[in-house]
Tab-separated table of C-alpha atoms and ligand atoms in Angstrom:
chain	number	residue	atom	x	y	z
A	1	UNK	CA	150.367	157.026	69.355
A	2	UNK	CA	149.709	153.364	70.619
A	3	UNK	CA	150.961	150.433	68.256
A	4	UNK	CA	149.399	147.049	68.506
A	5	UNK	CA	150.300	143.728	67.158
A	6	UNK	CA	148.609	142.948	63.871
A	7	UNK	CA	146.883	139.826	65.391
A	8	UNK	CA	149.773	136.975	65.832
A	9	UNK	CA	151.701	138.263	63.167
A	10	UNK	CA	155.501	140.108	64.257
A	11	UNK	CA	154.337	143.269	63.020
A	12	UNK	CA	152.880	146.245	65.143
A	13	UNK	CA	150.431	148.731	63.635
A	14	UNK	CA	150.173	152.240	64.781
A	15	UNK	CA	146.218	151.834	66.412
A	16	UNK	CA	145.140	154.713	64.280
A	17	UNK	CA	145.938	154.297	60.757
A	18	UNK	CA	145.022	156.375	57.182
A	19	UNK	CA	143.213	155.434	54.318
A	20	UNK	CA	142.230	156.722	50.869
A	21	UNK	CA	138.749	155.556	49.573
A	22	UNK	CA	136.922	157.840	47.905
A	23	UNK	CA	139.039	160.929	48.775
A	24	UNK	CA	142.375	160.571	46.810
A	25	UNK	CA	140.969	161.023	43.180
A	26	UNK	CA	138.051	162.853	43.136
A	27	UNK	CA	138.538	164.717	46.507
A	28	UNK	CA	142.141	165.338	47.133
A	29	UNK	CA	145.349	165.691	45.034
A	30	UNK	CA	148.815	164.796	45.304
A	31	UNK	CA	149.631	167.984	46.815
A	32	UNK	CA	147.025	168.203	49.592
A	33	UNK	CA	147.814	164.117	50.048
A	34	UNK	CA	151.523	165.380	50.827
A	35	UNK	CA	150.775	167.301	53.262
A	36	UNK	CA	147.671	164.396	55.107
A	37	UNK	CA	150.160	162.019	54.792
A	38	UNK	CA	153.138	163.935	56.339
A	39	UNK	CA	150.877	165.318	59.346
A	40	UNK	CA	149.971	161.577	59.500
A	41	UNK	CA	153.231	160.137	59.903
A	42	UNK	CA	154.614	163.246	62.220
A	43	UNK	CA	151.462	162.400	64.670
A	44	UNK	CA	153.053	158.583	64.559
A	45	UNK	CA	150.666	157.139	62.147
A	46	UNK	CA	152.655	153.818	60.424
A	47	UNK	CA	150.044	152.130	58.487
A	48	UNK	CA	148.578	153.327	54.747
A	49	UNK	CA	145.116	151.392	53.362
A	50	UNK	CA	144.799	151.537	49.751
A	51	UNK	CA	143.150	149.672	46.964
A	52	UNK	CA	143.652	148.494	43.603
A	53	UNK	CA	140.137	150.250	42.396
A	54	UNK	CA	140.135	153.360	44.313
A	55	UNK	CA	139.661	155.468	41.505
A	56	UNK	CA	140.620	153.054	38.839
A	57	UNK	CA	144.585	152.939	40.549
A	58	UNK	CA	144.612	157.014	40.561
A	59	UNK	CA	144.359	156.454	44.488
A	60	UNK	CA	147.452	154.170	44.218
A	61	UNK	CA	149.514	156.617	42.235
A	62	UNK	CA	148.745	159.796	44.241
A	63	UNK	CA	149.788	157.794	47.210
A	64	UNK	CA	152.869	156.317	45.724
A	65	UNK	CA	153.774	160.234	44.638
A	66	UNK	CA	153.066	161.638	47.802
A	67	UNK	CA	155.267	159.168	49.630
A	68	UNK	CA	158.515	159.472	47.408
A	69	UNK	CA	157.980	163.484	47.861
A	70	UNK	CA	158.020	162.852	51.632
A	71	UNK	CA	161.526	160.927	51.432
A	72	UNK	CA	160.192	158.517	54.350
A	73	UNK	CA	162.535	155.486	54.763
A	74	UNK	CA	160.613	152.452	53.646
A	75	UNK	CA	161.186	150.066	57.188
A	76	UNK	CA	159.547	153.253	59.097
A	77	UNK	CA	155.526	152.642	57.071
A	78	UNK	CA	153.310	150.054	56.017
A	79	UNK	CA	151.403	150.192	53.091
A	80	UNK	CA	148.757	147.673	51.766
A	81	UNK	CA	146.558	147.456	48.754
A	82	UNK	CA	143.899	144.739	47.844
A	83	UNK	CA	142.616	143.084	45.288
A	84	UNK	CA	139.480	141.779	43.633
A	85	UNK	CA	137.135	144.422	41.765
A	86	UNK	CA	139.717	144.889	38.824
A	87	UNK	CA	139.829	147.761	37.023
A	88	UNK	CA	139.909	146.329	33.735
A	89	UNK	CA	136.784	144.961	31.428
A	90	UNK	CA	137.489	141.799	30.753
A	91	UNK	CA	136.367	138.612	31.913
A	92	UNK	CA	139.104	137.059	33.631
A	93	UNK	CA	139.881	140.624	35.215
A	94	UNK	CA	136.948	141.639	37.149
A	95	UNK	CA	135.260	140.410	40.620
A	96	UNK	CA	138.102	137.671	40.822
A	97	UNK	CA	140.785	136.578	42.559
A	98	UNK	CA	141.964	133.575	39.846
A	99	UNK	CA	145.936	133.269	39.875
A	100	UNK	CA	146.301	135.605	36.383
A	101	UNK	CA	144.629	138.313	37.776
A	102	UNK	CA	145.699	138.184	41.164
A	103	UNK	CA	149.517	138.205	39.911
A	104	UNK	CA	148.945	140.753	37.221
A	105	UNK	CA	147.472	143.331	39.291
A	106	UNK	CA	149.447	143.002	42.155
A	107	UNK	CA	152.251	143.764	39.700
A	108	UNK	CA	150.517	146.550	38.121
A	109	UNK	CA	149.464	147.857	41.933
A	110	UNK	CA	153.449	148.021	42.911
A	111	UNK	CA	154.323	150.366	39.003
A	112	UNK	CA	151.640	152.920	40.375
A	113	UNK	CA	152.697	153.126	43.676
A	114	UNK	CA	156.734	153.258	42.695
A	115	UNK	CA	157.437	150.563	45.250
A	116	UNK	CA	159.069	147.192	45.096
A	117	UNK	CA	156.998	145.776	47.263
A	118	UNK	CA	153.736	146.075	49.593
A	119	UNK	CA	153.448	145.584	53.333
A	120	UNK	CA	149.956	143.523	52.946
A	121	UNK	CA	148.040	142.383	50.802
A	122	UNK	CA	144.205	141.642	50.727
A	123	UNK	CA	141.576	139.637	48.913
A	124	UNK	CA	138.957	142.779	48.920
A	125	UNK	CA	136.166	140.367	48.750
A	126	UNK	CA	135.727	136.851	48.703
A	127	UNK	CA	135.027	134.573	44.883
A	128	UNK	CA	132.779	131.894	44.850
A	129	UNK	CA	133.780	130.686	41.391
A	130	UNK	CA	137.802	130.637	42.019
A	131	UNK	CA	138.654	127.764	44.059
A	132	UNK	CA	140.163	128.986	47.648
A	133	UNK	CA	143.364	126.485	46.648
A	134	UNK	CA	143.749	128.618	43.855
A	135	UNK	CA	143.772	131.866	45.848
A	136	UNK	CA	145.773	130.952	48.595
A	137	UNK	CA	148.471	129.163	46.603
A	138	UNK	CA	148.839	132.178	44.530
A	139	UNK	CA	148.867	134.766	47.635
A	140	UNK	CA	151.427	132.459	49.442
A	141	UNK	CA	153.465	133.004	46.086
A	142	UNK	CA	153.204	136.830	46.128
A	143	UNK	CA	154.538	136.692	49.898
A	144	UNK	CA	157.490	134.258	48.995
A	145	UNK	CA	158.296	136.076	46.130
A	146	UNK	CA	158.462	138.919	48.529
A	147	UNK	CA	156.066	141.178	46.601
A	148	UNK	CA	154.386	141.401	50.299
A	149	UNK	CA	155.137	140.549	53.374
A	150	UNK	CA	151.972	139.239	54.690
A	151	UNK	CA	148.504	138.751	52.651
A	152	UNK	CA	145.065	139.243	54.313
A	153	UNK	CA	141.249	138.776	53.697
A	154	UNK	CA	138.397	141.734	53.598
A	155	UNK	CA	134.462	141.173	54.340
A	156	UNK	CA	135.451	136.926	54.065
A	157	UNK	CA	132.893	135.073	56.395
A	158	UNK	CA	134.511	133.138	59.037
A	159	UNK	CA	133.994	130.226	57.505
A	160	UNK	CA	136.036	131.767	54.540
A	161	UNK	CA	138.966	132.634	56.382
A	162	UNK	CA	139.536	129.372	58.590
A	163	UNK	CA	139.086	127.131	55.401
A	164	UNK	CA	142.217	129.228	53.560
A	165	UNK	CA	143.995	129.220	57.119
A	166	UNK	CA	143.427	125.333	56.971
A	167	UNK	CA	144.827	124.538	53.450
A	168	UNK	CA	147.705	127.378	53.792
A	169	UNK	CA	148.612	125.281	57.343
A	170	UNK	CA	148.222	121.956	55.507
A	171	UNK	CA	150.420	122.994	52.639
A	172	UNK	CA	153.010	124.524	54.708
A	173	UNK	CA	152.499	127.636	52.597
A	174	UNK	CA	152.292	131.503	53.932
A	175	UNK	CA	148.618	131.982	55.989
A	176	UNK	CA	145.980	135.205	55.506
A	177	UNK	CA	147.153	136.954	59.067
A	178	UNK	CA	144.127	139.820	59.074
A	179	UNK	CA	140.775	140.333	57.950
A	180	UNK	CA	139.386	144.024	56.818
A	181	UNK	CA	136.124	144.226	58.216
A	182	UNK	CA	133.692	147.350	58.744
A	183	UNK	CA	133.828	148.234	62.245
A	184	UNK	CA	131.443	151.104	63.994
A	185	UNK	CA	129.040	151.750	66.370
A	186	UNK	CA	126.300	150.428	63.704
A	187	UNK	CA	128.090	147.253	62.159
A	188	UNK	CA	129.017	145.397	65.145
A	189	UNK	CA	128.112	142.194	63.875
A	190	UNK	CA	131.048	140.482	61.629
A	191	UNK	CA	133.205	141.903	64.265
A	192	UNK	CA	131.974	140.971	67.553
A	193	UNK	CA	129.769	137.680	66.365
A	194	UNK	CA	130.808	135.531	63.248
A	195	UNK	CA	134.583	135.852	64.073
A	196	UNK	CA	134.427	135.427	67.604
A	197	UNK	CA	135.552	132.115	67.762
A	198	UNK	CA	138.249	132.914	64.533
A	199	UNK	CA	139.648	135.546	66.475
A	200	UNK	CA	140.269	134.045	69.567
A	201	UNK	CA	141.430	130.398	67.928
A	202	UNK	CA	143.843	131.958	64.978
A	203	UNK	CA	144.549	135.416	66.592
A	204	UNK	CA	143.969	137.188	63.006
A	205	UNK	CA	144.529	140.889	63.132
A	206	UNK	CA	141.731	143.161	62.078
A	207	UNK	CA	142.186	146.354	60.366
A	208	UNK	CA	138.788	147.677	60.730
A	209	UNK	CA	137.220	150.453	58.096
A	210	UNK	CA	134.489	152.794	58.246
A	211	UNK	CA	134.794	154.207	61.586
A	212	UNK	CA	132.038	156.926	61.681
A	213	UNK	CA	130.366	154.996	58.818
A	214	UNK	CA	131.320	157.250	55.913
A	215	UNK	CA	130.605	160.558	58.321
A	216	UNK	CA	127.400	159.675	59.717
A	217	UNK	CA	128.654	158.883	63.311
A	218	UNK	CA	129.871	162.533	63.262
A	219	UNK	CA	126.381	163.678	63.119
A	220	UNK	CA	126.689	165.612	60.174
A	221	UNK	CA	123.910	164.112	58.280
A	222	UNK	CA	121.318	165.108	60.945
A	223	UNK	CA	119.288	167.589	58.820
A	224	UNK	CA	120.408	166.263	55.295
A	225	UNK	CA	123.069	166.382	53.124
A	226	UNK	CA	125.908	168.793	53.442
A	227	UNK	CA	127.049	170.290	50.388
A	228	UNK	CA	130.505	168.824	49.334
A	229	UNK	CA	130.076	165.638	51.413
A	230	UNK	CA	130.822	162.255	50.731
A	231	UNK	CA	126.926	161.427	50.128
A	232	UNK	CA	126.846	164.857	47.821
A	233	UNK	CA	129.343	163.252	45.695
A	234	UNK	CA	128.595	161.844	41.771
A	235	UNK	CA	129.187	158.198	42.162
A	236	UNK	CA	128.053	158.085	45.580
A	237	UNK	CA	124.633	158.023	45.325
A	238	UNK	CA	124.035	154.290	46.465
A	239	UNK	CA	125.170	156.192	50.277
A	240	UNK	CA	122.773	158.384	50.209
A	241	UNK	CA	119.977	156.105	51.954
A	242	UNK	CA	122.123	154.976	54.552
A	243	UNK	CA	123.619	158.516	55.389
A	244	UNK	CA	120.649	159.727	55.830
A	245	UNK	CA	118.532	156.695	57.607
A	246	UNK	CA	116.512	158.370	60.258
A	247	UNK	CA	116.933	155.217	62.561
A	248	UNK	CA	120.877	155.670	62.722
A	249	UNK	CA	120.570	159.313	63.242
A	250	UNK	CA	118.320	158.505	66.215
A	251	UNK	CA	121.083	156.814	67.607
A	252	UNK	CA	123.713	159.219	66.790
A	253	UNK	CA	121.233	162.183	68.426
A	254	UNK	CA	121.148	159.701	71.747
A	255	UNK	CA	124.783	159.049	71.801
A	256	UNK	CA	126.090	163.278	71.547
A	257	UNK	CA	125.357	163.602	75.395
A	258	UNK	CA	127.952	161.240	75.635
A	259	UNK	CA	130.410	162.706	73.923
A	260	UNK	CA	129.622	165.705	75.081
A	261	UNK	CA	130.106	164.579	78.692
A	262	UNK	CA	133.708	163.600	78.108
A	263	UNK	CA	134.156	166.230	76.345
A	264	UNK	CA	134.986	164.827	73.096
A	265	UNK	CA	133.089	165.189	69.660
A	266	UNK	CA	130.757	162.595	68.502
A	267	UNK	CA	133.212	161.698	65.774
A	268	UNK	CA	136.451	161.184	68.400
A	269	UNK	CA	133.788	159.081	70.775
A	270	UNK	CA	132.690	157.054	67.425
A	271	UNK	CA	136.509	156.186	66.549
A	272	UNK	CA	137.679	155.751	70.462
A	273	UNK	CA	134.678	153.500	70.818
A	274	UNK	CA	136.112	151.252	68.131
A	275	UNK	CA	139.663	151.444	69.747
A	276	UNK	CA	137.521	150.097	73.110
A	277	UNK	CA	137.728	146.876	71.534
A	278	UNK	CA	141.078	144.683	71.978
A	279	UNK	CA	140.567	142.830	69.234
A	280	UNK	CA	141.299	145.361	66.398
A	281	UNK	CA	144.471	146.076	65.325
A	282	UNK	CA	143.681	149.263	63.874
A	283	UNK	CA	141.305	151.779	62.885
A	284	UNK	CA	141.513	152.871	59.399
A	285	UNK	CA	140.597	156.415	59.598
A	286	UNK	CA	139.806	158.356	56.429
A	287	UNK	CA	139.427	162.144	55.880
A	288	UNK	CA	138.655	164.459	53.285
A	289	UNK	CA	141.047	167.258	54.461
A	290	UNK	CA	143.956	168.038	57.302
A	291	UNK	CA	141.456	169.415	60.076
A	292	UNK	CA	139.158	166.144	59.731
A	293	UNK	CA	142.185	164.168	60.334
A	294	UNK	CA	143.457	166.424	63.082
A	295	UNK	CA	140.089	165.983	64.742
A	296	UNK	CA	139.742	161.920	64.259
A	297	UNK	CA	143.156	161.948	65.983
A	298	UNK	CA	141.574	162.793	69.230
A	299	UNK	CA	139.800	159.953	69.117
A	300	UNK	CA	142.810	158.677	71.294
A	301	UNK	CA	141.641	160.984	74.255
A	302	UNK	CA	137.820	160.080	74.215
A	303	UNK	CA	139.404	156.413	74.251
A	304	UNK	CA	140.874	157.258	77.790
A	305	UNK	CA	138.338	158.582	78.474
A	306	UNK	CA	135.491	155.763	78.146
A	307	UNK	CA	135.268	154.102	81.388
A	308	UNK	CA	133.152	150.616	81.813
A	309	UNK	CA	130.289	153.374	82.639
A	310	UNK	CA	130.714	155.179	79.336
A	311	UNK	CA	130.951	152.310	77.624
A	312	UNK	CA	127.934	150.662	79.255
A	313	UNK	CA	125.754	153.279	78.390
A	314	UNK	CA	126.909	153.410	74.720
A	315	UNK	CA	126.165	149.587	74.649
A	316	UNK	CA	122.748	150.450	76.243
A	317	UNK	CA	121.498	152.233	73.094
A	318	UNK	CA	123.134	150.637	70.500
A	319	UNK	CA	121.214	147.966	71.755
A	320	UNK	CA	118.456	150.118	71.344
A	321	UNK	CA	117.577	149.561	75.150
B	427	NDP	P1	135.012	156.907	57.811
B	427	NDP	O1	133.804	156.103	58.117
B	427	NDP	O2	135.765	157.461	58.951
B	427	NDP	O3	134.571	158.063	56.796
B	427	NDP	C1	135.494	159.039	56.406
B	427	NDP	C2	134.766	160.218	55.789
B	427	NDP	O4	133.908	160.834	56.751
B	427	NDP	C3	135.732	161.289	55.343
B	427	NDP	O5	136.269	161.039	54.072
B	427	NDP	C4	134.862	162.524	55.421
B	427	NDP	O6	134.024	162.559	54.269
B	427	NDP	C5	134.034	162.250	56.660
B	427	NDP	N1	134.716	162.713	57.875
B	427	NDP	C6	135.825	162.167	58.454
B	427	NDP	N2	136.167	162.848	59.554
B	427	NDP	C7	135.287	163.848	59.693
B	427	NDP	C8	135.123	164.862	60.645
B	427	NDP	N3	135.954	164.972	61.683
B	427	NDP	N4	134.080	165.730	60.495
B	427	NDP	C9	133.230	165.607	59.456
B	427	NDP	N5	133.328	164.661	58.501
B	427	NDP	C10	134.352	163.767	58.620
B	427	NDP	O7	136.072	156.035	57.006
B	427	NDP	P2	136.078	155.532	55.478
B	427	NDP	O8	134.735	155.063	55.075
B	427	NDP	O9	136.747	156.574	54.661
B	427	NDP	O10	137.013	154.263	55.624
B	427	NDP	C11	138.365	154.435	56.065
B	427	NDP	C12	139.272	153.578	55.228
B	427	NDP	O11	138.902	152.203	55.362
B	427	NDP	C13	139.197	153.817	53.711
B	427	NDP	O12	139.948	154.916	53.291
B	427	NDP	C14	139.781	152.523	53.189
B	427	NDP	O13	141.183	152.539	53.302
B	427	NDP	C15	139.200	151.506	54.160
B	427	NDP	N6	137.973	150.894	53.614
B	427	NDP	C16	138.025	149.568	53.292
B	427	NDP	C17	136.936	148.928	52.751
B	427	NDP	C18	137.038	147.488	52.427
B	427	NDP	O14	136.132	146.959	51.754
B	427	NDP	N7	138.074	146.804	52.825
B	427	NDP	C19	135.670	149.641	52.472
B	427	NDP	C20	135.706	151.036	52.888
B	427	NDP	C21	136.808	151.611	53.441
B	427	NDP	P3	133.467	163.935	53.617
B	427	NDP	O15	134.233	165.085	54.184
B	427	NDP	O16	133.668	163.759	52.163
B	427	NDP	O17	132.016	163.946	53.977
C-alpha cells in the first residue's frame, strides 16, 4: 500500500481507504464489518470515512464496535465523520452547520463510535444561512479542544473553501485542510476544474468518494438492475436513473477493452484511474462484502499499469471523442 500526504497537512493517508455509506446498516453488520475492516487494515489500509447520518449514526456505532473488537492501537488508523444532515427533527438540527449543532453532534458522533476523539472532521455540505465565521470558529474549536485533529469541507465550491481558509488564516485559528469531493471517470469536473487553482494555491488534500460511481463503473448495471444491489435497495431509489443511464453505460461498454488489455477488471481500471491523478489523497473505496473489497484492492496494479497511452485513450472517450 502507497500512503500520500493529506494535501499540506503532516498526516499521510494510506491511497486506498474504506468507507461505510449505505452498507453498514442496512447491508452489513458488526460481525461481517469485523472481518472488512480487519482484511482492510492487514492489506495496509489506515484511513476509515464515516458519517454522522449513515443510517441515522447505526453506521457510526457498527464501526466504533468493530474497531474496539479488532484491539487496533489508536496512532496506527484514522477515522473521520462529518457533519451537516442531522439526524434529528428539529429546526436548529437539520441541514446546518450553526455552532449548537455542530458541537452537539460531534459529541454525540464520538459516544457512538466509543472514541475520544476523531481524526477529521467534515462539513458534509456547505449552509447558506449559517454564516462561514460561525462555522469555522466553531470547527477551529473542535480541533483545539482536540475532539479532532484536523477539520475538512465536502462538495464546498471553491469559492467556499478559500473564503473559510481566508478568515481561519486571518484569525489565526485552525484551517479546513481537505475537501470530500466525488471523484470518477464520470464526475471529473469539481475535481479537475473549479479547484484547480485551490489545489495548487492552498495544497488541500482530497479524499475523493464514489469511485465506480455507486457500482456503475464496474459494469454491472449493463442489462439492468442486479438483484441485491445498491440501486435494488429501499431507500435508494433516487439511484436508480443514474445507475442505469444508457449514456454512462456507453462509456463503461467503450472503456472494458481497456481494462481488459491490462488485464485488470473494469472496476480496478475505474479506481486506478482515479489514483492516476496526483492530486487526491485518497480513494474512498466502499464495498458491500470481503471479495468486492479484495477486488477494488487491485486497483493498485491496473494503476501501474496505466501508461500515458492507457491513460490517453481513457481521456479520449470520456471526452466522448
Ligand atoms: P463506490 O462508487 O465505489 O460504490 C461502492 C458500491 O459499489 C459498493 O457498496 C457495492 O455496492 C458496489 N461495488 C463495489 N465494488 C464492487 C465490485 N468489485 N463488484 C461489484 N460491485 C461493487 O463508492 P461509494 O459510493 O460507496 O463511496 C465510497 C465512500 O465514499 C462511502 O462509503 C463514503 O465513505 C464516501 N462518500 C462520501 C460522500 C460525501 O458526500 N462526502 C458521498 C458518498 C460517499 P452493491 O454491492 O450494493 O451494489
Amino acid at each position: 500500500m502507497n500512503y500520500r500526504r493529506l494535501g499540506r497537512a503532516g498526516i499521510k493517508v494510506s491511497e486506498l481507504s474504506f468507507g461505510s455509506w449505505v452498507t453498514f446498516g442496512p447491508q452489513i453488520g458488526v460481525g461481517e464489518a469485523t472481518e472488512i475492516l480487519g482484511y482492510a487494515y492487514e492489506q495496509g489500509i489506515n484511513f476509515f470515512d464515516n458519517a454522522e447520518a449513515y443510517s441515522s449514526g447505526e453506521s457510526e456505532r457498527i464501526m466504533g464496535a468493530a474497531i474496539a473488537q479488532l484491539g487496533w492501537p489508536r496512532h496506527s488508523y484514522l477515522v473521520s465523520s462529518k457533519f451537516y444532515w442531522g439526524i434529528h427533527d428539529t429546526v436548529n438540527a437539520r441541514f446546518t452547520l450553526n455552532r449548537k449543532y455542530l458541537i452537539e453532534a460531534v459529541n454525540a458522533s464520538l459516544e457512538r463510535f466509543g472514541l475520544d476523539h476523531l481524526d477529521l472532521i467534515y462539513c458534509h455540505r456547505p449552509d447558506a444561512e449559517t454564516p462561514i465565521e460561525e462555522t469555522v470558529y466553531t470547527m477551529h474549536e473542535l480541533v483545539a479542544e482536540h475532539k479532532a485533529h484536523y477539520w475538512g469541507t465536502s462538495e464546498w465550491s471553491a469559492d467556499e473553501i478559500r473564503a473559510a481558509i481566508d478568515i481561519a488564516r486571518a484569525q489565526h485559528l485552525h484551517a479546513p485542510v481537505v475537501e470530500q469531493p466525488e471523484y470518477n471517470m464520470l464526475a471529473r469536473t469539481k475535481v479537475e476544474v473549479e479547484y484547480k487553482r485551490l489545489l495548487d494555491e492552498e495544497g488541500i488534500g482530497l479524499t475523493t468518494w464514489s469511485p465506480l460511481a455507486s457500482g456503475l463503473l464496474t459494469g454491472k448495471y449493463a442489462n439492468g438492475i442486479p438483484a441485491g444491489s445498491r440501486a435494488s435497495l429501499p431507500g435508494y431509489e433516487w439511484l436508480k436513473d443514474m445507475l442505469t443511464d444508457p449514456k454512462s453505460t456507453a462509456i463503461v461498454k467503450q472503456l472494458e477493452p481497456i481494462a481488459k488489455s491490462i488485464d485488470v477488471t473494469m472496476g480496478q481500471l475505474a479506481i486506478g484511474w482515479c489514483l492516476d491523478n496526483p492530486k487526491v489523497s485518497t480513494v474512498i473505496l466502499g464495498a458491500s462484502n470481503r471479495a468486492q473489497l479484495e477486488e477494488n484492492l487491485g486497483a493498485q496494479v491496473a494503476h501501474e499499469r496505466i501508461t500515458p497511452e492507457i491513460r490517453d485513450a481513457i481521456t479520449a472517450i470520456l471526452n466522448g471523442k
